[in-house]
mmCIF file of C-alpha atoms in Angstrom:
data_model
loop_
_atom_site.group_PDB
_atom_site.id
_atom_site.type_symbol
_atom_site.label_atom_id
_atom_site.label_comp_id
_atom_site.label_asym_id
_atom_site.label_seq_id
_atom_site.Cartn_x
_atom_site.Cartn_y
_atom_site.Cartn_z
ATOM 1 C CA UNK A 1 0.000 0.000 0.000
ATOM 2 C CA UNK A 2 0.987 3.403 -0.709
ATOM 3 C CA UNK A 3 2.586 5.927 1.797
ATOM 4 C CA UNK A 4 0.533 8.587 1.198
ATOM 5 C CA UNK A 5 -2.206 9.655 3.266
ATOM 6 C CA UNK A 6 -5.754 8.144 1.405
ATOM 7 C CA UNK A 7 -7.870 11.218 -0.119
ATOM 8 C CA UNK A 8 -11.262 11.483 0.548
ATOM 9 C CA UNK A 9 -13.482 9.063 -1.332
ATOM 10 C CA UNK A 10 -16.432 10.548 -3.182
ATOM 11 C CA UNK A 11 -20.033 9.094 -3.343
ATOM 12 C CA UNK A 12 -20.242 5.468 -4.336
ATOM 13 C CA UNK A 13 -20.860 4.378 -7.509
ATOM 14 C CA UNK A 14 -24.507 2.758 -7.758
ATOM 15 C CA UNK A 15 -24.863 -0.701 -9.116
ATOM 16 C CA UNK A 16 -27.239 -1.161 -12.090
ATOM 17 C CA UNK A 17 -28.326 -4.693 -10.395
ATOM 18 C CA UNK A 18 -28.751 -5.026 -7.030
ATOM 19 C CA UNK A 19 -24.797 -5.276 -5.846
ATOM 20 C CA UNK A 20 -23.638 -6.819 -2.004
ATOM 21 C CA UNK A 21 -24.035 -4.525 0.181
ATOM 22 C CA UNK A 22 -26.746 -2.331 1.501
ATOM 23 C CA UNK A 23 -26.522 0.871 3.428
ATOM 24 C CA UNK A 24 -28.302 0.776 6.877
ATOM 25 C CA UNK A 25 -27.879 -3.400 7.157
ATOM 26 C CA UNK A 26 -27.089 -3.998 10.284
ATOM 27 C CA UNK A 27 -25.200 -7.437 11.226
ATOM 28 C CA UNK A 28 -24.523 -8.928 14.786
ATOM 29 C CA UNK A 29 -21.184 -10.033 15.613
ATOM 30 C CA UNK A 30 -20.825 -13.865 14.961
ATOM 31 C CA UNK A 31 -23.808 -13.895 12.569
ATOM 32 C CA UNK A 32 -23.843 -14.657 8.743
ATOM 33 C CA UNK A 33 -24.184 -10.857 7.031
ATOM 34 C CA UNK A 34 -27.892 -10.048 6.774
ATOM 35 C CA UNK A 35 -26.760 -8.434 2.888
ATOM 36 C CA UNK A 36 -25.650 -12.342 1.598
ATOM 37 C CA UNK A 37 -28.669 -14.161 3.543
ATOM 38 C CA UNK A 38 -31.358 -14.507 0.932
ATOM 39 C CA UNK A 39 -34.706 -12.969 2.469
ATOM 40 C CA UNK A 40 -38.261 -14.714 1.973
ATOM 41 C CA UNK A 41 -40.399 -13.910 -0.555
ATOM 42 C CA UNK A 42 -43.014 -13.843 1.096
ATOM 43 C CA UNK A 43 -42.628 -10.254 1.885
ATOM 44 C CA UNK A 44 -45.507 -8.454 2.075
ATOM 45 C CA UNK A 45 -44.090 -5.295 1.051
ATOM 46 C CA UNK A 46 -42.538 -6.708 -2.120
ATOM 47 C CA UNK A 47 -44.115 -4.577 -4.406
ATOM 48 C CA UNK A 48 -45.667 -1.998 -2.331
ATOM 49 C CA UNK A 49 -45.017 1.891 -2.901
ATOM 50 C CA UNK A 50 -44.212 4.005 0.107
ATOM 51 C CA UNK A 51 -44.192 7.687 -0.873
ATOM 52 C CA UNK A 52 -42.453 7.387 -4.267
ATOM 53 C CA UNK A 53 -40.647 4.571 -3.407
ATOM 54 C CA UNK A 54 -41.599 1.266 -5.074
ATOM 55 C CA UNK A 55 -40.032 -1.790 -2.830
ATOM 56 C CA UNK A 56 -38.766 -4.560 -4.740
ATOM 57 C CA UNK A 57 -36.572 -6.612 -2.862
ATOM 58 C CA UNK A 58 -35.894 -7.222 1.019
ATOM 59 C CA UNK A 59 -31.935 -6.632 1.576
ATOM 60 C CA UNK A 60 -31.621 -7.233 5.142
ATOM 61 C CA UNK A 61 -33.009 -6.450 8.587
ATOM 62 C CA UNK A 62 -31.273 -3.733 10.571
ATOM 63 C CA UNK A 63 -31.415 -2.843 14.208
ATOM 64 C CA UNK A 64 -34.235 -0.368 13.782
ATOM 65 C CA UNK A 65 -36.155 -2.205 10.655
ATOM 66 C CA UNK A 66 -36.258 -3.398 7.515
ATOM 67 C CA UNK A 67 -33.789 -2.263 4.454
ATOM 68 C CA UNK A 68 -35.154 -2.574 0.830
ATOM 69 C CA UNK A 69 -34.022 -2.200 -2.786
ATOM 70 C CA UNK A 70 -36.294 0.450 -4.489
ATOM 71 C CA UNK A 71 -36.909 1.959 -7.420
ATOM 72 C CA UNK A 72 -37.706 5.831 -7.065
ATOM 73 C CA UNK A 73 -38.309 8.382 -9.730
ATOM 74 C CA UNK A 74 -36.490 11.258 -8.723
ATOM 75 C CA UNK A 75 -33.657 9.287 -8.768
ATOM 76 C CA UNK A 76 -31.561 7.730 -11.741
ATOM 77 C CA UNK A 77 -29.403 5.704 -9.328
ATOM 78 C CA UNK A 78 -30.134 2.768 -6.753
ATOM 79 C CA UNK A 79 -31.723 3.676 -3.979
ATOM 80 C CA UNK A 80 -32.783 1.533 -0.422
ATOM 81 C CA UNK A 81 -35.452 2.458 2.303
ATOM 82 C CA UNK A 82 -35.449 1.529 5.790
ATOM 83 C CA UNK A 83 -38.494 1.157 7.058
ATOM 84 C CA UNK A 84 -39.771 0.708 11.144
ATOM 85 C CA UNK A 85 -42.462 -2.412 11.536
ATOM 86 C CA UNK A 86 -45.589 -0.952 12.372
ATOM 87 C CA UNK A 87 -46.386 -2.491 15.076
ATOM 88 C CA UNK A 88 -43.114 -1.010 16.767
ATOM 89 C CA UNK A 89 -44.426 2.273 16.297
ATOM 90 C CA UNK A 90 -46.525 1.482 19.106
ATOM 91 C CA UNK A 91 -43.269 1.668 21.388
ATOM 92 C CA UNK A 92 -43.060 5.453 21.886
ATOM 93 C CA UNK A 93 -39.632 5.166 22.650
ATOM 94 C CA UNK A 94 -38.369 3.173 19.849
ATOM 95 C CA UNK A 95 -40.381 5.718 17.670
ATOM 96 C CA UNK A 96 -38.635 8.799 19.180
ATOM 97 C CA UNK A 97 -35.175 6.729 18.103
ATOM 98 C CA UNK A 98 -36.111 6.193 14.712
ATOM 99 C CA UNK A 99 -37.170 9.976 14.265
ATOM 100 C CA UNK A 100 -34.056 10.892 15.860
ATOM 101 C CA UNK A 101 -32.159 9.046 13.839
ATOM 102 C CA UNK A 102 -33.805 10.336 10.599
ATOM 103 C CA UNK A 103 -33.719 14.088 11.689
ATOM 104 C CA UNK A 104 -29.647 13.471 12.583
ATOM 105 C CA UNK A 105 -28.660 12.058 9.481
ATOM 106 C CA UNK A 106 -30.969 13.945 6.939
ATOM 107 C CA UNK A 107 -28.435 17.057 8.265
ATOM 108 C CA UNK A 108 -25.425 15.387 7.759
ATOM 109 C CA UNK A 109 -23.939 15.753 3.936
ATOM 110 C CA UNK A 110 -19.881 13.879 4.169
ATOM 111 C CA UNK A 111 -18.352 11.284 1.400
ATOM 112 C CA UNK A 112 -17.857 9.059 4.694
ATOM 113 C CA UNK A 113 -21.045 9.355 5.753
ATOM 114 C CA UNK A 114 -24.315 7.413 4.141
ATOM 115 C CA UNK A 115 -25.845 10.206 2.168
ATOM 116 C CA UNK A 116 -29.813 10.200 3.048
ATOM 117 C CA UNK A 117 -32.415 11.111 0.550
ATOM 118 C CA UNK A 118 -35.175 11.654 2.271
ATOM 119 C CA UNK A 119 -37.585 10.714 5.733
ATOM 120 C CA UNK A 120 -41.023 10.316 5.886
ATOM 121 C CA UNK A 121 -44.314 8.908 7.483
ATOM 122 C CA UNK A 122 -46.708 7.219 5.013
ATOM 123 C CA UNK A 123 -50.030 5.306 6.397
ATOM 124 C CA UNK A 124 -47.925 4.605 9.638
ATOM 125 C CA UNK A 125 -44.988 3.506 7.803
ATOM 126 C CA UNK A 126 -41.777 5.766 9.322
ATOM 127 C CA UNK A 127 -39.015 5.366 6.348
ATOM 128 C CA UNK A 128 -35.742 6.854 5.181
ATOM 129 C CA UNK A 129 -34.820 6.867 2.028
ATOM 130 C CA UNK A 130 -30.802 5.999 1.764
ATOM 131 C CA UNK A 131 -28.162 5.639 -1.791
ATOM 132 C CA UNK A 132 -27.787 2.387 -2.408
ATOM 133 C CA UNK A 133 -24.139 1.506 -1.897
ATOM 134 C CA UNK A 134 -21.964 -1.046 -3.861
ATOM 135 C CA UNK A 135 -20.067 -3.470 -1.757
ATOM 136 C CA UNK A 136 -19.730 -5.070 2.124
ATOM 137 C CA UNK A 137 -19.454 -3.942 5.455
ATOM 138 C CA UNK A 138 -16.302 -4.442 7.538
ATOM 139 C CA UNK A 139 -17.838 -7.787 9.425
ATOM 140 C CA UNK A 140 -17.993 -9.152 6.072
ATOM 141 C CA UNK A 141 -14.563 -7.566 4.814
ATOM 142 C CA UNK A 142 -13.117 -9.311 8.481
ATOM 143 C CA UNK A 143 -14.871 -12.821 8.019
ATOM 144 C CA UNK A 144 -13.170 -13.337 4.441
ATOM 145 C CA UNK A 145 -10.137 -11.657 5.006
ATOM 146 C CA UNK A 146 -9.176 -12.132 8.669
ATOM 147 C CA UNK A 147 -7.235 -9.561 10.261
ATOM 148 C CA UNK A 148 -6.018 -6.804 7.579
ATOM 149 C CA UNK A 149 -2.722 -5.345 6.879
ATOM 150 C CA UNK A 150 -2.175 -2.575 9.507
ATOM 151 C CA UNK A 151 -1.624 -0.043 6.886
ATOM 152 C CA UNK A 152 -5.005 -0.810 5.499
ATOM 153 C CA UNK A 153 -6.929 -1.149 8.792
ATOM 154 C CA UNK A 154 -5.112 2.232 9.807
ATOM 155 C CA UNK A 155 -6.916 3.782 6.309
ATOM 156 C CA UNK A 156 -10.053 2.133 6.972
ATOM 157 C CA UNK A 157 -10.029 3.862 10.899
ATOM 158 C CA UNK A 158 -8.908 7.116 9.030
ATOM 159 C CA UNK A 159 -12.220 7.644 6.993
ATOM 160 C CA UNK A 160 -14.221 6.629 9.908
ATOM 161 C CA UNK A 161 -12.774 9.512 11.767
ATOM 162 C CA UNK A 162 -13.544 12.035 9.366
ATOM 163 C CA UNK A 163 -16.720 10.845 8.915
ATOM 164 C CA UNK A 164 -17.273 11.089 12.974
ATOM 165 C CA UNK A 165 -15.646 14.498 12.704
ATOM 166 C CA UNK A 166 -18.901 15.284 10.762
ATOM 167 C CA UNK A 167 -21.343 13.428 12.983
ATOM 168 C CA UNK A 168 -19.279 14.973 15.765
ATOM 169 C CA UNK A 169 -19.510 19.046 14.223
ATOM 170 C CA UNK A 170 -23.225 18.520 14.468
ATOM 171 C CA UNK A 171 -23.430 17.897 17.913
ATOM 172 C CA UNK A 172 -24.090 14.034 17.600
ATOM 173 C CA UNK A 173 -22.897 10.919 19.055
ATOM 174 C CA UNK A 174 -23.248 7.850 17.297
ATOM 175 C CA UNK A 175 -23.307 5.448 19.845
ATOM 176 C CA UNK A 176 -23.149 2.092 17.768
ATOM 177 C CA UNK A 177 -19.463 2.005 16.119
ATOM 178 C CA UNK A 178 -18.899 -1.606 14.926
ATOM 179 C CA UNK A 179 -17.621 -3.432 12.064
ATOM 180 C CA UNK A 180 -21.300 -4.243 10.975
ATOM 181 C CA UNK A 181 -21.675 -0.252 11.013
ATOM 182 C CA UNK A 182 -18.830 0.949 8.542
ATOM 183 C CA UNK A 183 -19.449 -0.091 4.863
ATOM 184 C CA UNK A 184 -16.665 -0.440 2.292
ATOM 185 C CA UNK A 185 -17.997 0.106 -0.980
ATOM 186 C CA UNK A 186 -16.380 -1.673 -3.921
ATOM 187 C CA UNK A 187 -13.682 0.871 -5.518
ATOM 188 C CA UNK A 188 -12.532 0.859 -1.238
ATOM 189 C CA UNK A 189 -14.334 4.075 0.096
ATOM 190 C CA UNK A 190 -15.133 3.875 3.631
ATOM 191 C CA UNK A 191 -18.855 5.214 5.168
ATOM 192 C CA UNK A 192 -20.562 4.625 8.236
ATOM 193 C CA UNK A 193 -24.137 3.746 8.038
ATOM 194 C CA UNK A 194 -26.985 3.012 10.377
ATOM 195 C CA UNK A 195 -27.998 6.065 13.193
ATOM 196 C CA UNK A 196 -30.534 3.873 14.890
ATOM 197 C CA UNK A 197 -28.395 4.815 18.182
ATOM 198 C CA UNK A 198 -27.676 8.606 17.087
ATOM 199 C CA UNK A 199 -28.438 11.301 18.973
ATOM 200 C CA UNK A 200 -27.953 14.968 19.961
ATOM 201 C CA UNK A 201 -25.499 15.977 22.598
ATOM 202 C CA UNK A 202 -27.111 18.659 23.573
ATOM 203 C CA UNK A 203 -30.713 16.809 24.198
ATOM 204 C CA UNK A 204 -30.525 15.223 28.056
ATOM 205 C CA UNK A 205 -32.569 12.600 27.235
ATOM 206 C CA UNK A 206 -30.979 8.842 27.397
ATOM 207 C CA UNK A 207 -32.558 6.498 24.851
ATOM 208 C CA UNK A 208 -32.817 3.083 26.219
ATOM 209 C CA UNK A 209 -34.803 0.095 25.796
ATOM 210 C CA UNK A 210 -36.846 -1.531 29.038
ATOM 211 C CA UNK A 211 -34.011 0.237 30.605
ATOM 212 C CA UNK A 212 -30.979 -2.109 28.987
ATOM 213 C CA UNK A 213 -27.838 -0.173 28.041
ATOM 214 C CA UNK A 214 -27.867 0.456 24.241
ATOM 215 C CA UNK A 215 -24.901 -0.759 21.443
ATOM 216 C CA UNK A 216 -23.260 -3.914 20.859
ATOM 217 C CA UNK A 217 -21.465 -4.929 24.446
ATOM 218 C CA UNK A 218 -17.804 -6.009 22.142
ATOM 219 C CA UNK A 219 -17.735 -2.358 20.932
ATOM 220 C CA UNK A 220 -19.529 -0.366 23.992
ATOM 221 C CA UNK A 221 -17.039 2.247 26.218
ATOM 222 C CA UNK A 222 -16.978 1.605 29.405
ATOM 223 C CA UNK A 223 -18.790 4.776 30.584
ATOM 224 C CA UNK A 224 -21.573 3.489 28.177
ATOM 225 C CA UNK A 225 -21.061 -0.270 29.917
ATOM 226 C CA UNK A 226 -21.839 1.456 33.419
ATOM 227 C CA UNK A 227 -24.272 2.898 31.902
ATOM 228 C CA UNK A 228 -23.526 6.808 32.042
ATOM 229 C CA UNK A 229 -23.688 9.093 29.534
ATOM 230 C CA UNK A 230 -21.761 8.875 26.373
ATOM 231 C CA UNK A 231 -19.773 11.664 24.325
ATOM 232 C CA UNK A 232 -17.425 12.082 21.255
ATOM 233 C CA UNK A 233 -14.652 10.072 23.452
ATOM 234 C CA UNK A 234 -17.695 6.967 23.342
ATOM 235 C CA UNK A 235 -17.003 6.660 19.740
ATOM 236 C CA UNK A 236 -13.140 7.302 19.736
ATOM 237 C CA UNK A 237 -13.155 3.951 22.188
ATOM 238 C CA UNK A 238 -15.985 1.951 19.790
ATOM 239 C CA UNK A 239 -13.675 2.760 16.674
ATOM 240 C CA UNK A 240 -10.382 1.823 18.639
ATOM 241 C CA UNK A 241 -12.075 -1.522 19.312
ATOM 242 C CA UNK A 242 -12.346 -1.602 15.519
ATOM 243 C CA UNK A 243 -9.272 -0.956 15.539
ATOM 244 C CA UNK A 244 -7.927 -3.593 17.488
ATOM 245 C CA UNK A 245 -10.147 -6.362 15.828
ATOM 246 C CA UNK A 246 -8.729 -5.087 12.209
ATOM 247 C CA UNK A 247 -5.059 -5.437 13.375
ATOM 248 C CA UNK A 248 -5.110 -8.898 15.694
ATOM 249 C CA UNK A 249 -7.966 -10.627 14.447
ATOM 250 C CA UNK A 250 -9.257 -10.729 17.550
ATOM 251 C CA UNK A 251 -11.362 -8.226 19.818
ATOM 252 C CA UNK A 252 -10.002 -6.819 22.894
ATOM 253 C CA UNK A 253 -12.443 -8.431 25.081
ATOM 254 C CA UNK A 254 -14.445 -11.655 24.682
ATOM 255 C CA UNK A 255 -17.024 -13.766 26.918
ATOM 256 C CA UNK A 256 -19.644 -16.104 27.868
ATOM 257 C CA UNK A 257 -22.303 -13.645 28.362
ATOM 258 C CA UNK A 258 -23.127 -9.829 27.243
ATOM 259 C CA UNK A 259 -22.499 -9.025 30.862
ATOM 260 C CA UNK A 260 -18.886 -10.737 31.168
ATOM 261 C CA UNK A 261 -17.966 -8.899 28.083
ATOM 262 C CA UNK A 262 -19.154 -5.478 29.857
ATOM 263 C CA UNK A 263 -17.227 -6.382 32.868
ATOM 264 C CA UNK A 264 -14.386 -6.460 31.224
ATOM 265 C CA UNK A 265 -14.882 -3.002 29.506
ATOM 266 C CA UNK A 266 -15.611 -1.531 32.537
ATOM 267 C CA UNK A 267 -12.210 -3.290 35.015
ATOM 268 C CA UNK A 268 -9.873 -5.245 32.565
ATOM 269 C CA UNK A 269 -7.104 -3.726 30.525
ATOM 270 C CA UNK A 270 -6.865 -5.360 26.831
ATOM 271 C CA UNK A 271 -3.665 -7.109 25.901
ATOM 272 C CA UNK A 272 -1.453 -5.125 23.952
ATOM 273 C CA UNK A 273 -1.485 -5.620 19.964
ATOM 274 C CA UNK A 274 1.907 -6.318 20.005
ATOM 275 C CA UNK A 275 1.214 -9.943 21.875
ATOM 276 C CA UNK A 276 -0.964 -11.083 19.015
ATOM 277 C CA UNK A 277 1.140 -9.612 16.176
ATOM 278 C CA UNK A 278 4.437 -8.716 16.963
ATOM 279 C CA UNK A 279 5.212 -7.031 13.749
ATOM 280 C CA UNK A 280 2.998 -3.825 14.469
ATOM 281 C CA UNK A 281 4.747 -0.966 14.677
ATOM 282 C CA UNK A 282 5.057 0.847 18.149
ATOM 283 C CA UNK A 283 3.341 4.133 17.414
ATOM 284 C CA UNK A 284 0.442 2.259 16.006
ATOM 285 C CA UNK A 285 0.137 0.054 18.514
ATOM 286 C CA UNK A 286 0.422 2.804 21.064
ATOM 287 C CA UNK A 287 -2.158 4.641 18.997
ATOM 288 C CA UNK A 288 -4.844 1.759 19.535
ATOM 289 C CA UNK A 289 -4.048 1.613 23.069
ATOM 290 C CA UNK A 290 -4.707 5.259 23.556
ATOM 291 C CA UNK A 291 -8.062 5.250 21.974
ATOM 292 C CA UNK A 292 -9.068 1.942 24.292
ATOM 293 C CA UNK A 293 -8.118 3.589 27.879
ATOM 294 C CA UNK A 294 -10.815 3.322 30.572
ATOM 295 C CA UNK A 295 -11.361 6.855 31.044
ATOM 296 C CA UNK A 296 -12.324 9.116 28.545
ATOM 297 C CA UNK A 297 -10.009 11.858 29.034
ATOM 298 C CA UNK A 298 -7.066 9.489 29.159
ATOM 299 C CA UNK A 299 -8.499 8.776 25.182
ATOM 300 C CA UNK A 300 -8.098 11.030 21.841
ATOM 301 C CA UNK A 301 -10.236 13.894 22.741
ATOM 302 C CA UNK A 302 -11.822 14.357 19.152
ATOM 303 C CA UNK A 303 -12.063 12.451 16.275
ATOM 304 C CA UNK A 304 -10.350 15.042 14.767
ATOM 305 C CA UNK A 305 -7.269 14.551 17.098
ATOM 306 C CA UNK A 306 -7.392 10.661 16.358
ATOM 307 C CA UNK A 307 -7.694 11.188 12.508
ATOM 308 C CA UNK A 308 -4.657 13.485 12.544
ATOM 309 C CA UNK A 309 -2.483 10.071 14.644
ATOM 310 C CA UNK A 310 -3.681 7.989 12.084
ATOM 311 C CA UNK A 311 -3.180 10.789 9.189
ATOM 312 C CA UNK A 312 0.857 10.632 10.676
ATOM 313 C CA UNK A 313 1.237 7.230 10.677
ATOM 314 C CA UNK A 314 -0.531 6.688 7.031
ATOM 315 C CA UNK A 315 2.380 9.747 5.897
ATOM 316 C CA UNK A 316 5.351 8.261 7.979
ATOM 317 C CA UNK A 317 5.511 11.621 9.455
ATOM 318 C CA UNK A 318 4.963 10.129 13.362
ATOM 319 C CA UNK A 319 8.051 10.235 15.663
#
């Protein structure tokens, strides 16, 4: 791989046939990637029309609903919509995230960042209307690949930190930074989908579920583990656990249960990189480490501060 520092990737090409990936599919840790798993065709809204959207093929099942291939006419390129099942609109809560999540990204305009075409409430049907995006997420980059070439997982964390610098500059905190999360289209541009956990920093109010801390336990901070509230530094750790996983091929903590894995964010220190792959350079590896330590202020302060470490190491300009 080159020395030089990646530029800034552009808007993804759209496929003229439905290509891999989708923007907005969400898939757990562990779990076969909801964008290769065939869906049934039994569908109901197979060949529906919500707004001007006409749905004609279930992609995959995200964390806040259903994504779909569309055709649309106001645009010439592929598009997907996400849409809420109805009968979680019920959940008052669960509505006021998908709003929230639709309101946060519909302001955010970033060649890292999904662009968004449009929200909307049809019939009680809450949708957003996403570009279609040609090629995988990182799971699925991870489970053929393996661990990646630091240089490349060092790009790859790059672009996500510009994109959070975005997210970030509007006063937003993702909350949900995992490999399932961060799409890599096909000519290798990097963008970070799904806001189901979004939400503004300035707003006091916690969105939960029944109470349960929300995010995926292998990527949550440990102020989010305890349950507090989360900030900028919340992502910084989520992406470092990227991070980590990208480099070692292995996350920093594992367990038997959701709640062993959130001890251990909270009380255990993660091995350094070094043990699992000795050839990683120091800085880097010192890098990682910084963006994993237990308290936030010990971390990168900004994901513009993290994106100019990774920005050194990319030029060979670190000391």
């Amino acid at each position: 791989m080159s020395d030089r520092t990646p530029s800034k990737p552009g808007s993804a090409t759209a496929a003229a046939t439905p290509p891999a990936g989708v923007a907005g599919a969400v898939t757990p840790p562990g779990t076969r990637s909801i964008t290769r798993t065939s869906c049934s065709a039994a569908d109901k809204m197979i060949g529906r029309s919500v707004g001007k959207a006409r749905i004609l093929k279930r992609l995959g099942r995200g964390g806040m609903g259903d994504v779909y291939l569309c055709q649309h006419p106001d645009y010439d390129k592929a598009v997907a919509i996400k849409i809420l099942p109805p009968d979680l609109t019920r959940n008052d809560e669960l509505l006021q995230r998908f709003r929230r999540e639709a309101d946060s990204a519909a302001r955010l305009d970033h060649p890292n960042l999904v662009e968004i075409l449009d929200v909307g409430e049809e019939n009680g049907l809450h949708f957003i209307l996403m570009a279609y995006v040609d090629g995988m997420n990182l799971q699925e980059h991870l489970d053929d690949e393996g661990k990646l070439e630091y240089r490349e997982a060092a790009r790859i964390a790059y672009e996500v930190a510009l994109g959070l610098g975005a997210v970030h500059g509007e006063g937003i905190i993702h909350r949900d930074i995992k490999p399932a999360n961060i799409l890599i289209s096909t000519n290798r541009e990097v963008k970070i989908v799904d806001f189901g956990l979004a939400f503004d920093a300035e707003d006091k109010t916690t969105l939960t579920v029944a109470g349960a801390v929300m995010g995926t336990p292998w990527y949550l901070s440990p102020e989010q583990a305890e349950g507090k509230r989360a900030d900028a530094r919340s992502d910084i750790y989520s992406l470092g656990v990227c991070l980590y996983l990208m480099t070692c091929g292995v996350r920093p903590f594992t367990g038997e249960s959701h709640m062993a894995v959130l001890y251990k964010q909270i009380h255990e220190r993660p091995r350094d990189p070094r043990f699992h792959r000795p050839d990683v350079p120091d800085y880097f590896a010192d890098l990682i480490l910084r963006a994993l330590e237990k308290k936030p202020e010990k971390r990168y302060q900004s994901s513009h501060e993290i994106a100019r470490a990774l920005e050194m190491f990319l030029n060979n300009t670190y000391p």
